[in-house]
PDB file of C-alpha atoms in Angstrom:
ATOM      1  CA  UNK T   1      11.282 -11.153  -6.904  1.00  0.00           C
ATOM      2  CA  UNK T   2       7.831  -9.909  -7.765  1.00  0.00           C
ATOM      3  CA  UNK T   3       5.055 -11.988  -6.233  1.00  0.00           C
ATOM      4  CA  UNK T   4       1.455 -11.580  -7.329  1.00  0.00           C
ATOM      5  CA  UNK T   5      -1.990 -13.154  -7.189  1.00  0.00           C
ATOM      6  CA  UNK T   6      -4.140 -13.468 -10.302  1.00  0.00           C
ATOM      7  CA  UNK T   7      -7.718 -14.493 -10.920  1.00  0.00           C
ATOM      8  CA  UNK T   8     -11.236 -13.599  -9.878  1.00  0.00           C
ATOM      9  CA  UNK T   9     -11.729 -12.066  -6.456  1.00  0.00           C
ATOM     10  CA  UNK T  10     -11.668 -14.799  -3.840  1.00  0.00           C
ATOM     11  CA  UNK T  11     -10.156 -17.283  -6.281  1.00  0.00           C
ATOM     12  CA  UNK T  12      -6.700 -15.814  -6.900  1.00  0.00           C
ATOM     13  CA  UNK T  13      -3.753 -18.066  -7.719  1.00  0.00           C
ATOM     14  CA  UNK T  14      -0.201 -17.241  -6.605  1.00  0.00           C
ATOM     15  CA  UNK T  15       2.498 -16.524  -9.185  1.00  0.00           C
ATOM     16  CA  UNK T  16       5.962 -15.010  -9.467  1.00  0.00           C
ATOM     17  CA  UNK T  17       7.468 -12.872 -12.206  1.00  0.00           C
ATOM     18  CA  UNK T  18      10.979 -13.575 -13.433  1.00  0.00           C
ATOM     19  CA  UNK T  19      13.355 -10.771 -14.371  1.00  0.00           C
ATOM     20  CA  UNK T  20      12.183 -10.952 -17.991  1.00  0.00           C
ATOM     21  CA  UNK T  21       8.521 -10.697 -16.993  1.00  0.00           C
ATOM     22  CA  UNK T  22       7.659 -14.372 -17.432  1.00  0.00           C
ATOM     23  CA  UNK T  23       5.061 -15.551 -14.902  1.00  0.00           C
ATOM     24  CA  UNK T  24       5.435 -18.887 -13.104  1.00  0.00           C
ATOM     25  CA  UNK T  25       2.759 -20.825 -11.262  1.00  0.00           C
ATOM     26  CA  UNK T  26       3.295 -21.099  -7.490  1.00  0.00           C
ATOM     27  CA  UNK T  27       0.420 -23.438  -6.675  1.00  0.00           C
ATOM     28  CA  UNK T  28       2.782 -26.441  -6.306  1.00  0.00           C
ATOM     29  CA  UNK T  29       4.463 -24.504  -3.473  1.00  0.00           C
ATOM     30  CA  UNK T  30       1.545 -22.740  -1.815  1.00  0.00           C
ATOM     31  CA  UNK T  31      -2.184 -22.253  -2.073  1.00  0.00           C
ATOM     32  CA  UNK T  32      -1.842 -18.510  -1.570  1.00  0.00           C
ATOM     33  CA  UNK T  33       0.457 -15.634  -0.679  1.00  0.00           C
ATOM     34  CA  UNK T  34      -0.601 -14.914   2.866  1.00  0.00           C
ATOM     35  CA  UNK T  35       0.745 -14.605   6.384  1.00  0.00           C
ATOM     36  CA  UNK T  36       1.354 -18.330   6.772  1.00  0.00           C
ATOM     37  CA  UNK T  37       3.298 -18.440   3.497  1.00  0.00           C
ATOM     38  CA  UNK T  38       5.466 -15.483   4.512  1.00  0.00           C
ATOM     39  CA  UNK T  39       6.059 -16.782   8.044  1.00  0.00           C
ATOM     40  CA  UNK T  40       6.956 -20.261   6.822  1.00  0.00           C
ATOM     41  CA  UNK T  41       9.871 -19.335   4.593  1.00  0.00           C
ATOM     42  CA  UNK T  42       7.744 -19.175   1.472  1.00  0.00           C
ATOM     43  CA  UNK T  43       9.764 -16.445  -0.194  1.00  0.00           C
ATOM     44  CA  UNK T  44      12.975 -18.474   0.134  1.00  0.00           C
ATOM     45  CA  UNK T  45      11.245 -21.560  -1.283  1.00  0.00           C
ATOM     46  CA  UNK T  46      10.047 -19.585  -4.285  1.00  0.00           C
ATOM     47  CA  UNK T  47      13.497 -18.132  -4.849  1.00  0.00           C
ATOM     48  CA  UNK T  48      15.070 -21.596  -4.753  1.00  0.00           C
ATOM     49  CA  UNK T  49      12.464 -23.100  -7.074  1.00  0.00           C
ATOM     50  CA  UNK T  50      12.815 -20.234  -9.528  1.00  0.00           C
ATOM     51  CA  UNK T  51      16.599 -20.561  -9.564  1.00  0.00           C
ATOM     52  CA  UNK T  52      16.450 -24.313 -10.135  1.00  0.00           C
ATOM     53  CA  UNK T  53      13.952 -24.098 -12.992  1.00  0.00           C
ATOM     54  CA  UNK T  54      11.400 -26.084 -11.025  1.00  0.00           C
ATOM     55  CA  UNK T  55       8.408 -23.842 -11.760  1.00  0.00           C
ATOM     56  CA  UNK T  56       6.065 -24.006 -14.738  1.00  0.00           C
ATOM     57  CA  UNK T  57       5.300 -20.896 -16.802  1.00  0.00           C
ATOM     58  CA  UNK T  58       1.704 -19.676 -16.676  1.00  0.00           C
ATOM     59  CA  UNK T  59      -0.115 -17.293 -19.001  1.00  0.00           C
ATOM     60  CA  UNK T  60      -1.632 -14.463 -16.967  1.00  0.00           C
ATOM     61  CA  UNK T  61      -2.429 -12.138 -19.883  1.00  0.00           C
ATOM     62  CA  UNK T  62      -5.847 -10.566 -19.492  1.00  0.00           C
ATOM     63  CA  UNK T  63      -6.396 -11.934 -16.004  1.00  0.00           C
ATOM     64  CA  UNK T  64      -7.414  -9.785 -13.065  1.00  0.00           C
ATOM     65  CA  UNK T  65      -4.577  -9.016 -10.652  1.00  0.00           C
ATOM     66  CA  UNK T  66      -5.528  -9.207  -6.998  1.00  0.00           C
ATOM     67  CA  UNK T  67      -3.829  -7.662  -3.997  1.00  0.00           C
ATOM     68  CA  UNK T  68      -0.390  -9.315  -3.743  1.00  0.00           C
ATOM     69  CA  UNK T  69      -1.031 -10.574  -0.215  1.00  0.00           C
ATOM     70  CA  UNK T  70      -4.265 -12.270   0.836  1.00  0.00           C
ATOM     71  CA  UNK T  71      -6.402 -10.423   3.355  1.00  0.00           C
ATOM     72  CA  UNK T  72      -4.040  -9.049   5.990  1.00  0.00           C
ATOM     73  CA  UNK T  73      -4.686  -9.253   9.692  1.00  0.00           C
ATOM     74  CA  UNK T  74      -4.470  -5.463   9.893  1.00  0.00           C
ATOM     75  CA  UNK T  75      -3.625  -2.391   7.869  1.00  0.00           C
ATOM     76  CA  UNK T  76      -1.681   0.142   9.922  1.00  0.00           C
ATOM     77  CA  UNK T  77      -1.209   3.645   8.519  1.00  0.00           C
ATOM     78  CA  UNK T  78       1.100   6.554   9.189  1.00  0.00           C
ATOM     79  CA  UNK T  79      -0.354  10.023   8.735  1.00  0.00           C
ATOM     80  CA  UNK T  80       1.377  13.305   7.884  1.00  0.00           C
ATOM     81  CA  UNK T  81       4.658  11.525   7.161  1.00  0.00           C
ATOM     82  CA  UNK T  82       5.842  13.890   4.423  1.00  0.00           C
ATOM     83  CA  UNK T  83       6.670  17.476   5.359  1.00  0.00           C
ATOM     84  CA  UNK T  84       5.156  18.824   2.119  1.00  0.00           C
ATOM     85  CA  UNK T  85       1.873  17.016   2.815  1.00  0.00           C
ATOM     86  CA  UNK T  86       1.781  18.305   6.400  1.00  0.00           C
ATOM     87  CA  UNK T  87       2.368  21.798   5.060  1.00  0.00           C
ATOM     88  CA  UNK T  88      -0.402  21.605   2.448  1.00  0.00           C
ATOM     89  CA  UNK T  89      -2.866  20.522   5.157  1.00  0.00           C
ATOM     90  CA  UNK T  90      -1.672  23.376   7.420  1.00  0.00           C
ATOM     91  CA  UNK T  91      -0.519  20.902  10.070  1.00  0.00           C
ATOM     92  CA  UNK T  92       2.786  21.066  11.980  1.00  0.00           C
ATOM     93  CA  UNK T  93       5.089  18.114  11.232  1.00  0.00           C
ATOM     94  CA  UNK T  94       4.501  15.518  13.962  1.00  0.00           C
ATOM     95  CA  UNK T  95       7.102  14.857  16.661  1.00  0.00           C
ATOM     96  CA  UNK T  96       6.217  11.140  16.551  1.00  0.00           C
ATOM     97  CA  UNK T  97       4.499   9.071  13.864  1.00  0.00           C
ATOM     98  CA  UNK T  98       0.757   9.597  13.611  1.00  0.00           C
ATOM     99  CA  UNK T  99      -0.814   6.129  13.686  1.00  0.00           C
ATOM    100  CA  UNK T 100      -4.283   5.047  12.592  1.00  0.00           C
ATOM    101  CA  UNK T 101      -5.868   1.861  11.274  1.00  0.00           C
ATOM    102  CA  UNK T 102      -7.832   0.880   8.205  1.00  0.00           C
ATOM    103  CA  UNK T 103     -10.207  -2.079   8.132  1.00  0.00           C
ATOM    104  CA  UNK T 104      -8.505  -5.118   6.598  1.00  0.00           C
ATOM    105  CA  UNK T 105     -11.382  -5.619   4.169  1.00  0.00           C
ATOM    106  CA  UNK T 106     -10.559  -2.320   2.426  1.00  0.00           C
ATOM    107  CA  UNK T 107      -7.748  -4.117   0.581  1.00  0.00           C
ATOM    108  CA  UNK T 108      -8.564  -4.806  -3.077  1.00  0.00           C
ATOM    109  CA  UNK T 109      -6.644  -5.417  -6.275  1.00  0.00           C
ATOM    110  CA  UNK T 110      -4.668  -2.603  -7.869  1.00  0.00           C
ATOM    111  CA  UNK T 111      -7.038  -2.204 -10.816  1.00  0.00           C
ATOM    112  CA  UNK T 112     -10.310  -3.011  -9.067  1.00  0.00           C
ATOM    113  CA  UNK T 113     -13.141  -0.472  -8.927  1.00  0.00           C
ATOM    114  CA  UNK T 114     -12.931   1.979  -6.025  1.00  0.00           C
ATOM    115  CA  UNK T 115     -16.362   2.985  -4.754  1.00  0.00           C
ATOM    116  CA  UNK T 116     -17.246   6.540  -3.749  1.00  0.00           C
ATOM    117  CA  UNK T 117     -19.278   6.055  -0.537  1.00  0.00           C
ATOM    118  CA  UNK T 118     -22.935   7.029  -0.347  1.00  0.00           C
ATOM    119  CA  UNK T 119     -23.212  10.629   0.757  1.00  0.00           C
ATOM    120  CA  UNK T 120     -19.554  11.355  -0.008  1.00  0.00           C
ATOM    121  CA  UNK T 121     -18.474  14.711  -1.417  1.00  0.00           C
ATOM    122  CA  UNK T 122     -14.785  14.553  -0.473  1.00  0.00           C
ATOM    123  CA  UNK T 123     -13.331  11.218  -1.572  1.00  0.00           C
ATOM    124  CA  UNK T 124      -9.565  11.688  -1.956  1.00  0.00           C
ATOM    125  CA  UNK T 125      -6.512   9.754  -3.167  1.00  0.00           C
ATOM    126  CA  UNK T 126      -3.135   9.167  -1.459  1.00  0.00           C
ATOM    127  CA  UNK T 127      -0.302   7.268  -3.126  1.00  0.00           C
ATOM    128  CA  UNK T 128       1.780   5.455  -0.506  1.00  0.00           C
ATOM    129  CA  UNK T 129       4.638   2.996  -0.174  1.00  0.00           C
ATOM    130  CA  UNK T 130       3.185  -0.077   1.537  1.00  0.00           C
ATOM    131  CA  UNK T 131       5.315  -2.399   3.665  1.00  0.00           C
ATOM    132  CA  UNK T 132       4.281  -6.049   4.006  1.00  0.00           C
ATOM    133  CA  UNK T 133       5.424  -7.757   7.189  1.00  0.00           C
ATOM    134  CA  UNK T 134       7.004 -11.202   6.838  1.00  0.00           C
ATOM    135  CA  UNK T 135       7.832 -12.160  10.453  1.00  0.00           C
ATOM    136  CA  UNK T 136       6.458 -11.305  13.855  1.00  0.00           C
ATOM    137  CA  UNK T 137       7.703  -7.948  15.134  1.00  0.00           C
ATOM    138  CA  UNK T 138       7.341  -7.327  18.846  1.00  0.00           C
ATOM    139  CA  UNK T 139       9.387  -4.705  20.716  1.00  0.00           C
ATOM    140  CA  UNK T 140      12.164  -4.497  18.136  1.00  0.00           C
ATOM    141  CA  UNK T 141      15.343  -3.199  19.755  1.00  0.00           C
ATOM    142  CA  UNK T 142      16.092  -0.593  17.086  1.00  0.00           C
ATOM    143  CA  UNK T 143      15.176   0.491  13.537  1.00  0.00           C
ATOM    144  CA  UNK T 144      18.131  -1.609  12.348  1.00  0.00           C
ATOM    145  CA  UNK T 145      16.086  -4.706  13.198  1.00  0.00           C
ATOM    146  CA  UNK T 146      13.249  -3.771  10.849  1.00  0.00           C
ATOM    147  CA  UNK T 147      14.799  -5.341   7.741  1.00  0.00           C
ATOM    148  CA  UNK T 148      14.551  -8.791   9.322  1.00  0.00           C
ATOM    149  CA  UNK T 149      10.739  -8.599   9.490  1.00  0.00           C
ATOM    150  CA  UNK T 150       9.949  -6.941   6.137  1.00  0.00           C
ATOM    151  CA  UNK T 151       8.761  -9.347   3.421  1.00  0.00           C
ATOM    152  CA  UNK T 152       8.550  -6.697   0.730  1.00  0.00           C
ATOM    153  CA  UNK T 153       6.944  -3.579  -0.631  1.00  0.00           C
ATOM    154  CA  UNK T 154       3.935  -2.626  -2.757  1.00  0.00           C
ATOM    155  CA  UNK T 155       1.970   0.380  -3.973  1.00  0.00           C
ATOM    156  CA  UNK T 156      -1.051   1.424  -1.934  1.00  0.00           C
ATOM    157  CA  UNK T 157      -3.661   4.085  -2.581  1.00  0.00           C
ATOM    158  CA  UNK T 158      -4.870   5.150   0.862  1.00  0.00           C
ATOM    159  CA  UNK T 159      -8.256   6.348  -0.382  1.00  0.00           C
ATOM    160  CA  UNK T 160      -9.888   8.685   2.138  1.00  0.00           C
ATOM    161  CA  UNK T 161     -13.233  10.417   2.589  1.00  0.00           C
ATOM    162  CA  UNK T 162     -12.195  13.764   4.091  1.00  0.00           C
ATOM    163  CA  UNK T 163     -15.593  14.827   5.415  1.00  0.00           C
ATOM    164  CA  UNK T 164     -15.944  11.500   7.224  1.00  0.00           C
ATOM    165  CA  UNK T 165     -12.362  11.861   8.483  1.00  0.00           C
ATOM    166  CA  UNK T 166     -12.472  15.441   9.751  1.00  0.00           C
ATOM    167  CA  UNK T 167     -16.084  16.549  10.041  1.00  0.00           C
ATOM    168  CA  UNK T 168     -17.812  13.582  11.663  1.00  0.00           C
ATOM    169  CA  UNK T 169     -16.386  13.552  15.189  1.00  0.00           C
ATOM    170  CA  UNK T 170     -12.677  13.538  14.454  1.00  0.00           C
ATOM    171  CA  UNK T 171     -12.250   9.786  14.094  1.00  0.00           C
ATOM    172  CA  UNK T 172      -9.879   9.227  11.176  1.00  0.00           C
ATOM    173  CA  UNK T 173     -10.830   5.566  10.796  1.00  0.00           C
ATOM    174  CA  UNK T 174     -14.315   6.535   9.603  1.00  0.00           C
ATOM    175  CA  UNK T 175     -12.846   8.287   6.601  1.00  0.00           C
ATOM    176  CA  UNK T 176     -10.339   5.526   5.920  1.00  0.00           C
ATOM    177  CA  UNK T 177     -12.260   2.264   6.203  1.00  0.00           C
ATOM    178  CA  UNK T 178     -14.957   2.522   3.549  1.00  0.00           C
ATOM    179  CA  UNK T 179     -15.191  -0.482   1.249  1.00  0.00           C
ATOM    180  CA  UNK T 180     -12.535  -0.688  -1.506  1.00  0.00           C
ATOM    181  CA  UNK T 181     -10.455   2.107   0.087  1.00  0.00           C
ATOM    182  CA  UNK T 182      -7.046   0.375  -0.148  1.00  0.00           C
ATOM    183  CA  UNK T 183      -6.048  -0.771  -3.645  1.00  0.00           C
ATOM    184  CA  UNK T 184      -2.784  -2.703  -3.180  1.00  0.00           C
ATOM    185  CA  UNK T 185      -0.258  -3.992  -5.692  1.00  0.00           C
ATOM    186  CA  UNK T 186       0.188  -5.122  -8.421  1.00  0.00           C
ATOM    187  CA  UNK T 187       3.183  -6.888  -6.901  1.00  0.00           C
ATOM    188  CA  UNK T 188       4.825  -7.709  -3.603  1.00  0.00           C
ATOM    189  CA  UNK T 189       8.444  -6.874  -4.432  1.00  0.00           C
ATOM    190  CA  UNK T 190      11.106  -8.381  -2.189  1.00  0.00           C
ATOM    191  CA  UNK T 191      13.600  -6.062  -0.464  1.00  0.00           C
ATOM    192  CA  UNK T 192      16.588  -7.333  -2.442  1.00  0.00           C
ATOM    193  CA  UNK T 193      14.979  -6.077  -5.644  1.00  0.00           C
ATOM    194  CA  UNK T 194      13.698  -2.800  -4.180  1.00  0.00           C
ATOM    195  CA  UNK T 195      16.972  -1.721  -2.615  1.00  0.00           C
ATOM    196  CA  UNK T 196      16.779   1.401  -0.453  1.00  0.00           C
ATOM    197  CA  UNK T 197      13.095   2.020   0.415  1.00  0.00           C
ATOM    198  CA  UNK T 198      13.970   5.712   0.864  1.00  0.00           C
ATOM    199  CA  UNK T 199      15.104   5.921  -2.767  1.00  0.00           C
ATOM    200  CA  UNK T 200      11.809   5.574  -4.654  1.00  0.00           C
ATOM    201  CA  UNK T 201      10.019   8.170  -6.785  1.00  0.00           C
ATOM    202  CA  UNK T 202       6.217   8.048  -6.678  1.00  0.00           C
ATOM    203  CA  UNK T 203       3.585   9.590  -8.946  1.00  0.00           C
ATOM    204  CA  UNK T 204      -0.212   9.753  -9.113  1.00  0.00           C
ATOM    205  CA  UNK T 205      -2.489  11.063 -11.859  1.00  0.00           C
ATOM    206  CA  UNK T 206      -6.246  11.603 -12.010  1.00  0.00           C
ATOM    207  CA  UNK T 207      -7.792  11.464 -15.483  1.00  0.00           C
ATOM    208  CA  UNK T 208      -4.282  11.836 -16.874  1.00  0.00           C
ATOM    209  CA  UNK T 209      -3.563  15.011 -14.874  1.00  0.00           C
ATOM    210  CA  UNK T 210      -0.484  14.872 -12.593  1.00  0.00           C
ATOM    211  CA  UNK T 211      -1.502  15.328  -8.960  1.00  0.00           C
ATOM    212  CA  UNK T 212       1.261  13.831  -6.795  1.00  0.00           C
ATOM    213  CA  UNK T 213       4.964  13.746  -7.634  1.00  0.00           C
ATOM    214  CA  UNK T 214       6.956  12.752  -4.564  1.00  0.00           C
ATOM    215  CA  UNK T 215       9.859  10.707  -3.310  1.00  0.00           C
ATOM    216  CA  UNK T 216      10.248   8.400  -0.322  1.00  0.00           C
ATOM    217  CA  UNK T 217      13.457  10.194   0.665  1.00  0.00           C
ATOM    218  CA  UNK T 218      11.190  12.952   1.942  1.00  0.00           C
ATOM    219  CA  UNK T 219       9.503  10.844   4.620  1.00  0.00           C
ATOM    220  CA  UNK T 220       9.692  12.435   8.056  1.00  0.00           C
ATOM    221  CA  UNK T 221       9.980   8.965   9.603  1.00  0.00           C
ATOM    222  CA  UNK T 222      11.641   6.399   7.356  1.00  0.00           C
ATOM    223  CA  UNK T 223      10.414   2.863   6.765  1.00  0.00           C
ATOM    224  CA  UNK T 224      12.728   1.229   9.306  1.00  0.00           C
ATOM    225  CA  UNK T 225      11.836   3.750  11.990  1.00  0.00           C
ATOM    226  CA  UNK T 226       8.124   3.236  11.335  1.00  0.00           C
ATOM    227  CA  UNK T 227       8.331  -0.555  11.652  1.00  0.00           C
ATOM    228  CA  UNK T 228      10.411  -0.309  14.834  1.00  0.00           C
ATOM    229  CA  UNK T 229       8.089   2.353  16.271  1.00  0.00           C
ATOM    230  CA  UNK T 230       4.903   0.382  15.616  1.00  0.00           C
ATOM    231  CA  UNK T 231       6.404  -2.731  17.234  1.00  0.00           C
ATOM    232  CA  UNK T 232       6.560  -0.831  20.534  1.00  0.00           C
ATOM    233  CA  UNK T 233       2.786  -0.419  20.554  1.00  0.00           C
ATOM    234  CA  UNK T 234       1.405  -3.496  18.786  1.00  0.00           C
ATOM    235  CA  UNK T 235       2.510  -6.899  17.555  1.00  0.00           C
ATOM    236  CA  UNK T 236       3.051  -6.861  13.814  1.00  0.00           C
ATOM    237  CA  UNK T 237       2.324 -10.231  12.247  1.00  0.00           C
ATOM    238  CA  UNK T 238       3.182 -11.844   8.903  1.00  0.00           C
ATOM    239  CA  UNK T 239       0.889 -10.534   6.197  1.00  0.00           C
ATOM    240  CA  UNK T 240       0.146  -7.229   7.953  1.00  0.00           C
ATOM    241  CA  UNK T 241       0.352  -4.122   5.763  1.00  0.00           C
ATOM    242  CA  UNK T 242       1.765  -0.729   6.747  1.00  0.00           C
ATOM    243  CA  UNK T 243       0.912   2.340   4.648  1.00  0.00           C
ATOM    244  CA  UNK T 244       3.755   4.768   5.251  1.00  0.00           C
ATOM    245  CA  UNK T 245       2.242   8.130   4.300  1.00  0.00           C
ATOM    246  CA  UNK T 246       1.656  10.278   1.227  1.00  0.00           C
ATOM    247  CA  UNK T 247       3.411  13.267  -0.358  1.00  0.00           C
ATOM    248  CA  UNK T 248       1.787  16.571  -1.292  1.00  0.00           C
ATOM    249  CA  UNK T 249      -0.817  16.916  -4.024  1.00  0.00           C
ATOM    250  CA  UNK T 250      -3.995  15.503  -2.482  1.00  0.00           C
ATOM    251  CA  UNK T 251      -7.348  17.193  -3.062  1.00  0.00           C
ATOM    252  CA  UNK T 252      -7.559  18.045   0.651  1.00  0.00           C
ATOM    253  CA  UNK T 253      -4.391  20.101   0.356  1.00  0.00           C
ATOM    254  CA  UNK T 254      -3.808  23.766  -0.408  1.00  0.00           C
ATOM    255  CA  UNK T 255      -4.627  23.524  -4.102  1.00  0.00           C
ATOM    256  CA  UNK T 256      -7.581  23.554  -6.458  1.00  0.00           C
ATOM    257  CA  UNK T 257      -7.690  19.839  -7.219  1.00  0.00           C
ATOM    258  CA  UNK T 258     -11.242  18.445  -7.212  1.00  0.00           C
ATOM    259  CA  UNK T 259     -12.233  15.436  -5.160  1.00  0.00           C
ATOM    260  CA  UNK T 260     -12.920  12.115  -6.856  1.00  0.00           C
ATOM    261  CA  UNK T 261     -16.208  11.241  -8.520  1.00  0.00           C
ATOM    262  CA  UNK T 262     -17.586   8.151 -10.218  1.00  0.00           C
ATOM    263  CA  UNK T 263     -15.948   7.729 -13.609  1.00  0.00           C
ATOM    264  CA  UNK T 264     -12.607   9.254 -12.598  1.00  0.00           C
ATOM    265  CA  UNK T 265      -9.476   7.216 -13.359  1.00  0.00           C
ATOM    266  CA  UNK T 266      -6.607   7.108 -10.854  1.00  0.00           C
ATOM    267  CA  UNK T 267      -3.156   5.923 -11.940  1.00  0.00           C
ATOM    268  CA  UNK T 268      -0.429   5.431  -9.328  1.00  0.00           C
ATOM    269  CA  UNK T 269       3.139   4.213  -9.752  1.00  0.00           C
ATOM    270  CA  UNK T 270       6.280   3.840  -7.662  1.00  0.00           C
ATOM    271  CA  UNK T 271       9.699   3.083  -9.121  1.00  0.00           C
ATOM    272  CA  UNK T 272      10.231  -0.672  -9.322  1.00  0.00           C
ATOM    273  CA  UNK T 273       6.850  -1.524  -7.817  1.00  0.00           C
ATOM    274  CA  UNK T 274       4.650  -1.346 -10.893  1.00  0.00           C
ATOM    275  CA  UNK T 275       1.524   0.654 -11.591  1.00  0.00           C
ATOM    276  CA  UNK T 276      -2.117   0.775 -10.523  1.00  0.00           C
ATOM    277  CA  UNK T 277      -5.069   1.973 -12.583  1.00  0.00           C
ATOM    278  CA  UNK T 278      -8.436   2.019 -10.939  1.00  0.00           C
ATOM    279  CA  UNK T 279     -11.706   3.566 -12.036  1.00  0.00           C
ATOM    280  CA  UNK T 280     -14.063   5.170  -9.536  1.00  0.00           C
ATOM    281  CA  UNK T 281     -17.568   3.812  -9.181  1.00  0.00           C
ATOM    282  CA  UNK T 282     -20.507   4.704  -6.901  1.00  0.00           C
ATOM    283  CA  UNK T 283     -21.496   2.675  -3.851  1.00  0.00           C
TER     284      UNK T 283
END
């Protein structure tokens, strides 16, 4: 299934897309797609209602699409998780996952305006496979247990200000947590529809120019390993988001790609997960 939230920011309504693209209203089942919905068997209720024909179609044409999960408790990120990206940043591949956090209020809709921060000269893009947690994960026994706590997957753009990240005291969070720095969506796609999370091609363009062309099979640490690993250090809760890393092609890498400026258009897509298109503005 493909779950989504549509409407003005702060007033989104939950919906689900059928296999033919028809949208159905989920407000009779839930007020929102959030941690409580995911923890309370909401996905199964939607699946049952959709199968029984108990949902009403809703016209979402022209409406804003919000992030597919309401404000998460936390956004956990994995850095340098593709060997080609580590190489382009002249960094040895890590022996263990590199973990950092983004502020939860960076999460915005997939087509919302992304703001270049004041004083920024190195705002960068990073297409990533995002994992949305659907059940509490605490000290999972093995990566094989990860599937039981994953609600689904989405596209994320882990927008980053590289000068803030690397030149202002070495604290990555400063370059990661600027407002609007995590467009998410358009959909939360359930694992049964996604299939193997290590089997997804991913692409990002800036102003129509191809920048990133990667594949999740090239992750150093796969999705299941990442979820298991994080559960050894923190409690993952329903609605939390994990950004799993980006492939080569970022502006910070060993290439001549320019950093982002107001007016630039970023388009990101991952097989089966839809497409984002956000325009850069100025804070």
